[in-house]
C-alpha positions as YAML, in Angstrom:
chain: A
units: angstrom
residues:
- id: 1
  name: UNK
  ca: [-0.16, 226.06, 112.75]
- id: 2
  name: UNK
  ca: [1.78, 223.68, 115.05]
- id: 3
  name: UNK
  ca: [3.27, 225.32, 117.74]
- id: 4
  name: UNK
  ca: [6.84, 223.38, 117.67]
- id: 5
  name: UNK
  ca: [9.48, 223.97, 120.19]
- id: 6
  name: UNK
  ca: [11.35, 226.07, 117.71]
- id: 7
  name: UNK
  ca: [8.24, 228.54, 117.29]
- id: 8
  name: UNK
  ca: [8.25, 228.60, 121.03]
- id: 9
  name: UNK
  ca: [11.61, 229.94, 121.37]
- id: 10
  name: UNK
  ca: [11.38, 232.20, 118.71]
- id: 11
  name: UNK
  ca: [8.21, 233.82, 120.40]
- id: 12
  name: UNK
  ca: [9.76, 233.64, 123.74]
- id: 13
  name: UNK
  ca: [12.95, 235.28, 122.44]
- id: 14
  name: UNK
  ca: [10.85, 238.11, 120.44]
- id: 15
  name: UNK
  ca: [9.10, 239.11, 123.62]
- id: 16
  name: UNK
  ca: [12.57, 239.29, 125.65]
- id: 17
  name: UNK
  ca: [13.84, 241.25, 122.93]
- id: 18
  name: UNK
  ca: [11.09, 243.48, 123.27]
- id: 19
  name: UNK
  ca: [11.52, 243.98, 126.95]
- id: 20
  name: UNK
  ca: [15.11, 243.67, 126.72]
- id: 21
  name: UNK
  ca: [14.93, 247.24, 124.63]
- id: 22
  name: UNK
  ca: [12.47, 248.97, 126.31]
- id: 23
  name: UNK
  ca: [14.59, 248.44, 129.52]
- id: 24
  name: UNK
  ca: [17.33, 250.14, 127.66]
- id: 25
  name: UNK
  ca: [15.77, 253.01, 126.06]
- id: 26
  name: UNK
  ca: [14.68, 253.79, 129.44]
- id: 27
  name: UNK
  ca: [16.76, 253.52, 131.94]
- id: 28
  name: UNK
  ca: [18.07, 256.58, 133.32]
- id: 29
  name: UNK
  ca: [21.82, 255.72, 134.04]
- id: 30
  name: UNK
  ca: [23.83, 254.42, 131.00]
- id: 31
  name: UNK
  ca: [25.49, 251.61, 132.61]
- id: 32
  name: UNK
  ca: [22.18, 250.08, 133.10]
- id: 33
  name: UNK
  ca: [21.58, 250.53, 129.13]
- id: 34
  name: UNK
  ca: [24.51, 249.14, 127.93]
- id: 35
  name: UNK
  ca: [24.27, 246.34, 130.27]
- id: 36
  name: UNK
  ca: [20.83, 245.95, 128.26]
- id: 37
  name: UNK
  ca: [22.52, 245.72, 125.08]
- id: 38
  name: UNK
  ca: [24.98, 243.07, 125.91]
- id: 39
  name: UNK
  ca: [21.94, 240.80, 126.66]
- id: 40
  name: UNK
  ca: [20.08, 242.08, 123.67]
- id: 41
  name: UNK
  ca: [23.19, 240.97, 121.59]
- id: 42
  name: UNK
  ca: [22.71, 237.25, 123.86]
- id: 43
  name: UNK
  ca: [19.71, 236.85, 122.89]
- id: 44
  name: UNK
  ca: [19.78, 237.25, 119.30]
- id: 45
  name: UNK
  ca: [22.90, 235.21, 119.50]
- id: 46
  name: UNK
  ca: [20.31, 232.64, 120.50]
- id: 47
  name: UNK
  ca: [17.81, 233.38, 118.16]
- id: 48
  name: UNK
  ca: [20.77, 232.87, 115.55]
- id: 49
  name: UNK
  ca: [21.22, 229.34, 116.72]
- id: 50
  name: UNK
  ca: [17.18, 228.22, 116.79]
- id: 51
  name: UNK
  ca: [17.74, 229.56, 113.00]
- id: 52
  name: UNK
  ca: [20.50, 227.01, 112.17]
- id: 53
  name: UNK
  ca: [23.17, 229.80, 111.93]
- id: 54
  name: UNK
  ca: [25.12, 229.03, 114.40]
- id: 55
  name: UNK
  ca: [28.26, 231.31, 112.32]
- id: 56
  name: UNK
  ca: [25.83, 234.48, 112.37]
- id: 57
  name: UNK
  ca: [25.35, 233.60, 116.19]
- id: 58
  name: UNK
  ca: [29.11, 233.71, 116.89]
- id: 59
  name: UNK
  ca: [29.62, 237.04, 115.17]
- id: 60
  name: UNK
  ca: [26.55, 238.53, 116.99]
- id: 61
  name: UNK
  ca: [28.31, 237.29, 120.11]
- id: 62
  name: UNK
  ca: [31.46, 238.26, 119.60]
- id: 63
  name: UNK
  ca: [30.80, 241.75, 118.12]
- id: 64
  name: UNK
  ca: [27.82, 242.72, 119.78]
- id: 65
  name: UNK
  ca: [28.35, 241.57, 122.95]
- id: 66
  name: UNK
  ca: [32.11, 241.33, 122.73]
- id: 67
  name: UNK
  ca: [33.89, 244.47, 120.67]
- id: 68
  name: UNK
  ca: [30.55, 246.67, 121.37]
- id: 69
  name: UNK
  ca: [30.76, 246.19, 125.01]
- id: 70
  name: UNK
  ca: [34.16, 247.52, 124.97]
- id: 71
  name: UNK
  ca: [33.53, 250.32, 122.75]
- id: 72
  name: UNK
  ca: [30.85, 251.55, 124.42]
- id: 73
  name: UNK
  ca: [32.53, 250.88, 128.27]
- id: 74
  name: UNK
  ca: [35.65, 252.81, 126.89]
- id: 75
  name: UNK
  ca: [33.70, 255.54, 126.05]
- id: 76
  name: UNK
  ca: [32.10, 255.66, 129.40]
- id: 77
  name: UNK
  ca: [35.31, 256.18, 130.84]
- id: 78
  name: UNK
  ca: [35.78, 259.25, 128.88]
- id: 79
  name: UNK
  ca: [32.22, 260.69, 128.45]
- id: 80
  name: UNK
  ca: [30.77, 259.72, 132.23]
- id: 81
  name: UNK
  ca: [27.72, 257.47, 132.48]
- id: 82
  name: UNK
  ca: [24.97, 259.98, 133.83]
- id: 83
  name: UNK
  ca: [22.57, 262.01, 131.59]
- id: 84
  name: UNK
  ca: [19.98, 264.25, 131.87]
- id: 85
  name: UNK
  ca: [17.97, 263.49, 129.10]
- id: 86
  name: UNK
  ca: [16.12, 266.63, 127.51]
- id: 87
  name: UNK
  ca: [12.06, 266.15, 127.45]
- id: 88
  name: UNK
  ca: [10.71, 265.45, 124.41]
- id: 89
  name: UNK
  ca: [8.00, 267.47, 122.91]
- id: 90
  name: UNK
  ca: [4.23, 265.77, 121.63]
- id: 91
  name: UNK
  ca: [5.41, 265.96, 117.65]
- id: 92
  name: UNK
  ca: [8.76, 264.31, 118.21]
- id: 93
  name: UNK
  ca: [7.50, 261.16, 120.26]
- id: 94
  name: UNK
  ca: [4.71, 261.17, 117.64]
- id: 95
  name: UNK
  ca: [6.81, 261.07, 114.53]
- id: 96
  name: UNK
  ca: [8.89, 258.17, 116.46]
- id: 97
  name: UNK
  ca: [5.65, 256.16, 117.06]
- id: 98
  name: UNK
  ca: [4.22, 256.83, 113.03]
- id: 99
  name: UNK
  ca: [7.95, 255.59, 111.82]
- id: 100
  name: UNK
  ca: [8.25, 252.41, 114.25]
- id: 101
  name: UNK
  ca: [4.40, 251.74, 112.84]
- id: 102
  name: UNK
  ca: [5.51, 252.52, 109.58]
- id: 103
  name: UNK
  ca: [8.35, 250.34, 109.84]
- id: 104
  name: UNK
  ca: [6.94, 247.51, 111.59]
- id: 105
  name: UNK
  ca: [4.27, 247.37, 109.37]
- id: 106
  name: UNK
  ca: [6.31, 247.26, 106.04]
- id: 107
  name: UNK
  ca: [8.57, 244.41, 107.59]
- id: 108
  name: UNK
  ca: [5.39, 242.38, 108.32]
- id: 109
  name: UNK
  ca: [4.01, 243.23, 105.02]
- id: 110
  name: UNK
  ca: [7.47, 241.97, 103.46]
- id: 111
  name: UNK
  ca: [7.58, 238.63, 105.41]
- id: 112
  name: UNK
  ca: [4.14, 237.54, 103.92]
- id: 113
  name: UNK
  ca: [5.72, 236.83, 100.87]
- id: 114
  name: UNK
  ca: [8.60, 235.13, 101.66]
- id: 115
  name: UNK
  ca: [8.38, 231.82, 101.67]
- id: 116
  name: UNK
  ca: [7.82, 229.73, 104.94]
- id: 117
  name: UNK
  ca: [10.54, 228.51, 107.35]
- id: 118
  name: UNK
  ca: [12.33, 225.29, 106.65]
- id: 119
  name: UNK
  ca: [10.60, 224.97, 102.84]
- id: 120
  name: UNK
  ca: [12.51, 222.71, 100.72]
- id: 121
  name: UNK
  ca: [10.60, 224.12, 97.90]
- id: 122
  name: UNK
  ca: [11.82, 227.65, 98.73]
- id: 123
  name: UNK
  ca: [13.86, 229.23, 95.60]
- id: 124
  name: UNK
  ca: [17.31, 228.92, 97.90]
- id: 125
  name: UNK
  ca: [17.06, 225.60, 98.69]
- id: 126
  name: UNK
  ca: [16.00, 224.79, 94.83]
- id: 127
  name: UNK
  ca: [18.59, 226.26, 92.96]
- id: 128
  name: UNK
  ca: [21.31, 228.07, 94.86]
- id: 129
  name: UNK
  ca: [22.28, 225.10, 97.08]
- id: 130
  name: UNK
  ca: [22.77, 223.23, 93.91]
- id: 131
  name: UNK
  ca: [24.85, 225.52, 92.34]
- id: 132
  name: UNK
  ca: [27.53, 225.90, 95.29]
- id: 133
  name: UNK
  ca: [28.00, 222.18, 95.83]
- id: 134
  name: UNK
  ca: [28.61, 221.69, 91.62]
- id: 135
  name: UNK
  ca: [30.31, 225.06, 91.24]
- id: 136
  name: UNK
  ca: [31.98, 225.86, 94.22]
- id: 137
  name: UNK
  ca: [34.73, 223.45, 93.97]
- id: 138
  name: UNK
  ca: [35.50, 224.35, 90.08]
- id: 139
  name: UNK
  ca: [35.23, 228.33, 91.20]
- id: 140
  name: UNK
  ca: [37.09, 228.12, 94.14]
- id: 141
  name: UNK
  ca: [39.44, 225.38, 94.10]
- id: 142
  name: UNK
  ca: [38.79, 224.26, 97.50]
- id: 143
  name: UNK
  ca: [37.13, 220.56, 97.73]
- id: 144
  name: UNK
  ca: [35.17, 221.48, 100.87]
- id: 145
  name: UNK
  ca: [31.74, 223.30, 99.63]
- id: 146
  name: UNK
  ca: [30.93, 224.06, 103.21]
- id: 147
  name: UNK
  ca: [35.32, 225.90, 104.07]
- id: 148
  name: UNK
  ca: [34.91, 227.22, 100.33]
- id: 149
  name: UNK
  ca: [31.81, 229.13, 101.01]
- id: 150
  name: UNK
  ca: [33.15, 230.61, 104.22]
- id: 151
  name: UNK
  ca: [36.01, 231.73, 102.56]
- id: 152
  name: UNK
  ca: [35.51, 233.30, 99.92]
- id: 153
  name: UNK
  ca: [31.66, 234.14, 99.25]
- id: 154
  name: UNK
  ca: [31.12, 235.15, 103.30]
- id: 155
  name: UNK
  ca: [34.46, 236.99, 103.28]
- id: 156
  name: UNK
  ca: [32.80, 239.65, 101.97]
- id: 157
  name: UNK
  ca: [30.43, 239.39, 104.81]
- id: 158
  name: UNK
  ca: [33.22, 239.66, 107.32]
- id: 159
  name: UNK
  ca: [35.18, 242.01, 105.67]
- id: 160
  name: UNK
  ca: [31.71, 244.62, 105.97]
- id: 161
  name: UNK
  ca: [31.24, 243.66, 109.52]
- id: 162
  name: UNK
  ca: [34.65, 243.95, 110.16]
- id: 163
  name: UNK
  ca: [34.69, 247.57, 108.53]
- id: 164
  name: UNK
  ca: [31.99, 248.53, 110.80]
- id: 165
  name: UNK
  ca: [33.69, 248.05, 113.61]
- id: 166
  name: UNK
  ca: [36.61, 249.55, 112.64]
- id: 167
  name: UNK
  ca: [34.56, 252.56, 111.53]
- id: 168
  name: UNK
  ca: [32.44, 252.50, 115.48]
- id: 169
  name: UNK
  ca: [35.70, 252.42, 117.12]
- id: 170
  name: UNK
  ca: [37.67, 255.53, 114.53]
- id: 171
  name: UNK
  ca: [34.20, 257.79, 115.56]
- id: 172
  name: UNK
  ca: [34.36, 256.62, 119.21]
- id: 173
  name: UNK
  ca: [37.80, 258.32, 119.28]
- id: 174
  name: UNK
  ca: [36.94, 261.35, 116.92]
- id: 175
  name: UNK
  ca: [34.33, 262.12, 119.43]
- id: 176
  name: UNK
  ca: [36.30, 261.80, 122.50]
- id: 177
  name: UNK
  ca: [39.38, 263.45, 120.54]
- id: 178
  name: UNK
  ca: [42.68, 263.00, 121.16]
- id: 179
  name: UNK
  ca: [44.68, 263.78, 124.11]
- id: 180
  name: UNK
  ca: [46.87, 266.71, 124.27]
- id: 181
  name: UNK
  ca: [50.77, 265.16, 123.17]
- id: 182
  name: UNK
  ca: [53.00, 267.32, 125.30]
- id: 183
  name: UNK
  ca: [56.48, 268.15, 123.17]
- id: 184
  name: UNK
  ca: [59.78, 269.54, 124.76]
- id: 185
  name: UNK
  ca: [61.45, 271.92, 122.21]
- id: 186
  name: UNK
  ca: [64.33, 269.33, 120.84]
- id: 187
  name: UNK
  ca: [68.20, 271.42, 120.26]
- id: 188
  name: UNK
  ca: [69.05, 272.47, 116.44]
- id: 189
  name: UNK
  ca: [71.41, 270.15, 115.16]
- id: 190
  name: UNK
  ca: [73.60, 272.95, 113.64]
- id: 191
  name: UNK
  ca: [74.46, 274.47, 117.56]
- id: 192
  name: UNK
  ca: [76.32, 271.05, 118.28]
- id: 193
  name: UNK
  ca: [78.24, 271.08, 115.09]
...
């Protein structure tokens, strides 16, 4: 295996992801964790355009470092940033570390199958590609495969995205609950007839 400059970013990437969220998960004042996010959500930005997705990367920018940021900053304002994190007990971090082994494990075992990176042989690039730049057109009725595609098969894409963070944002404020709305007691309508 040829290490190319696109297997060198990805590597280079992985490992600041890696540091990126061990930094978060512990450091002990919030601030300093979300701050961690944002660049985690920079990063895979990145990693999105190394892929050739650059629309994935713009989403991941724009939700997870954009809308996220403000979510989680707004609730800062109403929550307070410090915590005193209770100490975990020997079973608990244990169970963590079997799952993320568990986990990572299955994902790795999953990848070896799939077929390699850039394949023009690879069952996407040998059928499906064909069918949306024949079909697509007659489907849709739009003469552009590539603005066809966007939208109306990724709209669906969107659409769940955009439901998440519609659905981060509704528990954000079910959390924080609403403020008290103050009423004045308003005259009966009959006493000025």
């Amino acid at each position: 295996m040829l290490l190319t400059p696109e297997w060198i970013l990805n590597i280079t990437f992985l490992l600041f992801l890696v540091i990126i969220a061990l930094a978060a998960i512990s450091a002990k004042n919030l601030i300093t964790s979300a701050v961690m996010l944002i660049f985690f959500s920079l990063i895979m930005a990145m990693e999105y355009l190394v892929l050739a997705a650059p629309d994935v990367a713009m989403t991941e920018a724009a939700i997870g470092a954009g809308i996220s940021t403000i979510l989680i900053l707004t609730a800062f304002v109403f929550t307070g940033t410090s915590i005193k994190p209770p100490k975990p007990s020997w079973w608990l971090i244990t169970g963590a570390a079997l799952a993320v082994i568990f986990t990572g494990s299955t994902l790795i075992y999953a990848s070896l199958g799939l077929p390699h990176f850039g394949d023009v042989s690879a069952p996407a690039h040998a059928y499906l590609r064909l069918d949306y730049i024949k079909g697509t057109i007659h489907a849709i009725g739009i003469p552009n495969s590539v603005t066809a595609i966007l939208a109306s098969y990724r709209a669906y894409d969107t659409l769940g995205e955009t439901v998440v963070v519609v659905g981060a944002g509704l528990s954000v404020y079910l959390l924080l609950g609403r403020p008290a709305i103050k009423t004045t007691p308003t005259k009966d309508r009959s006493d000025s007839v």
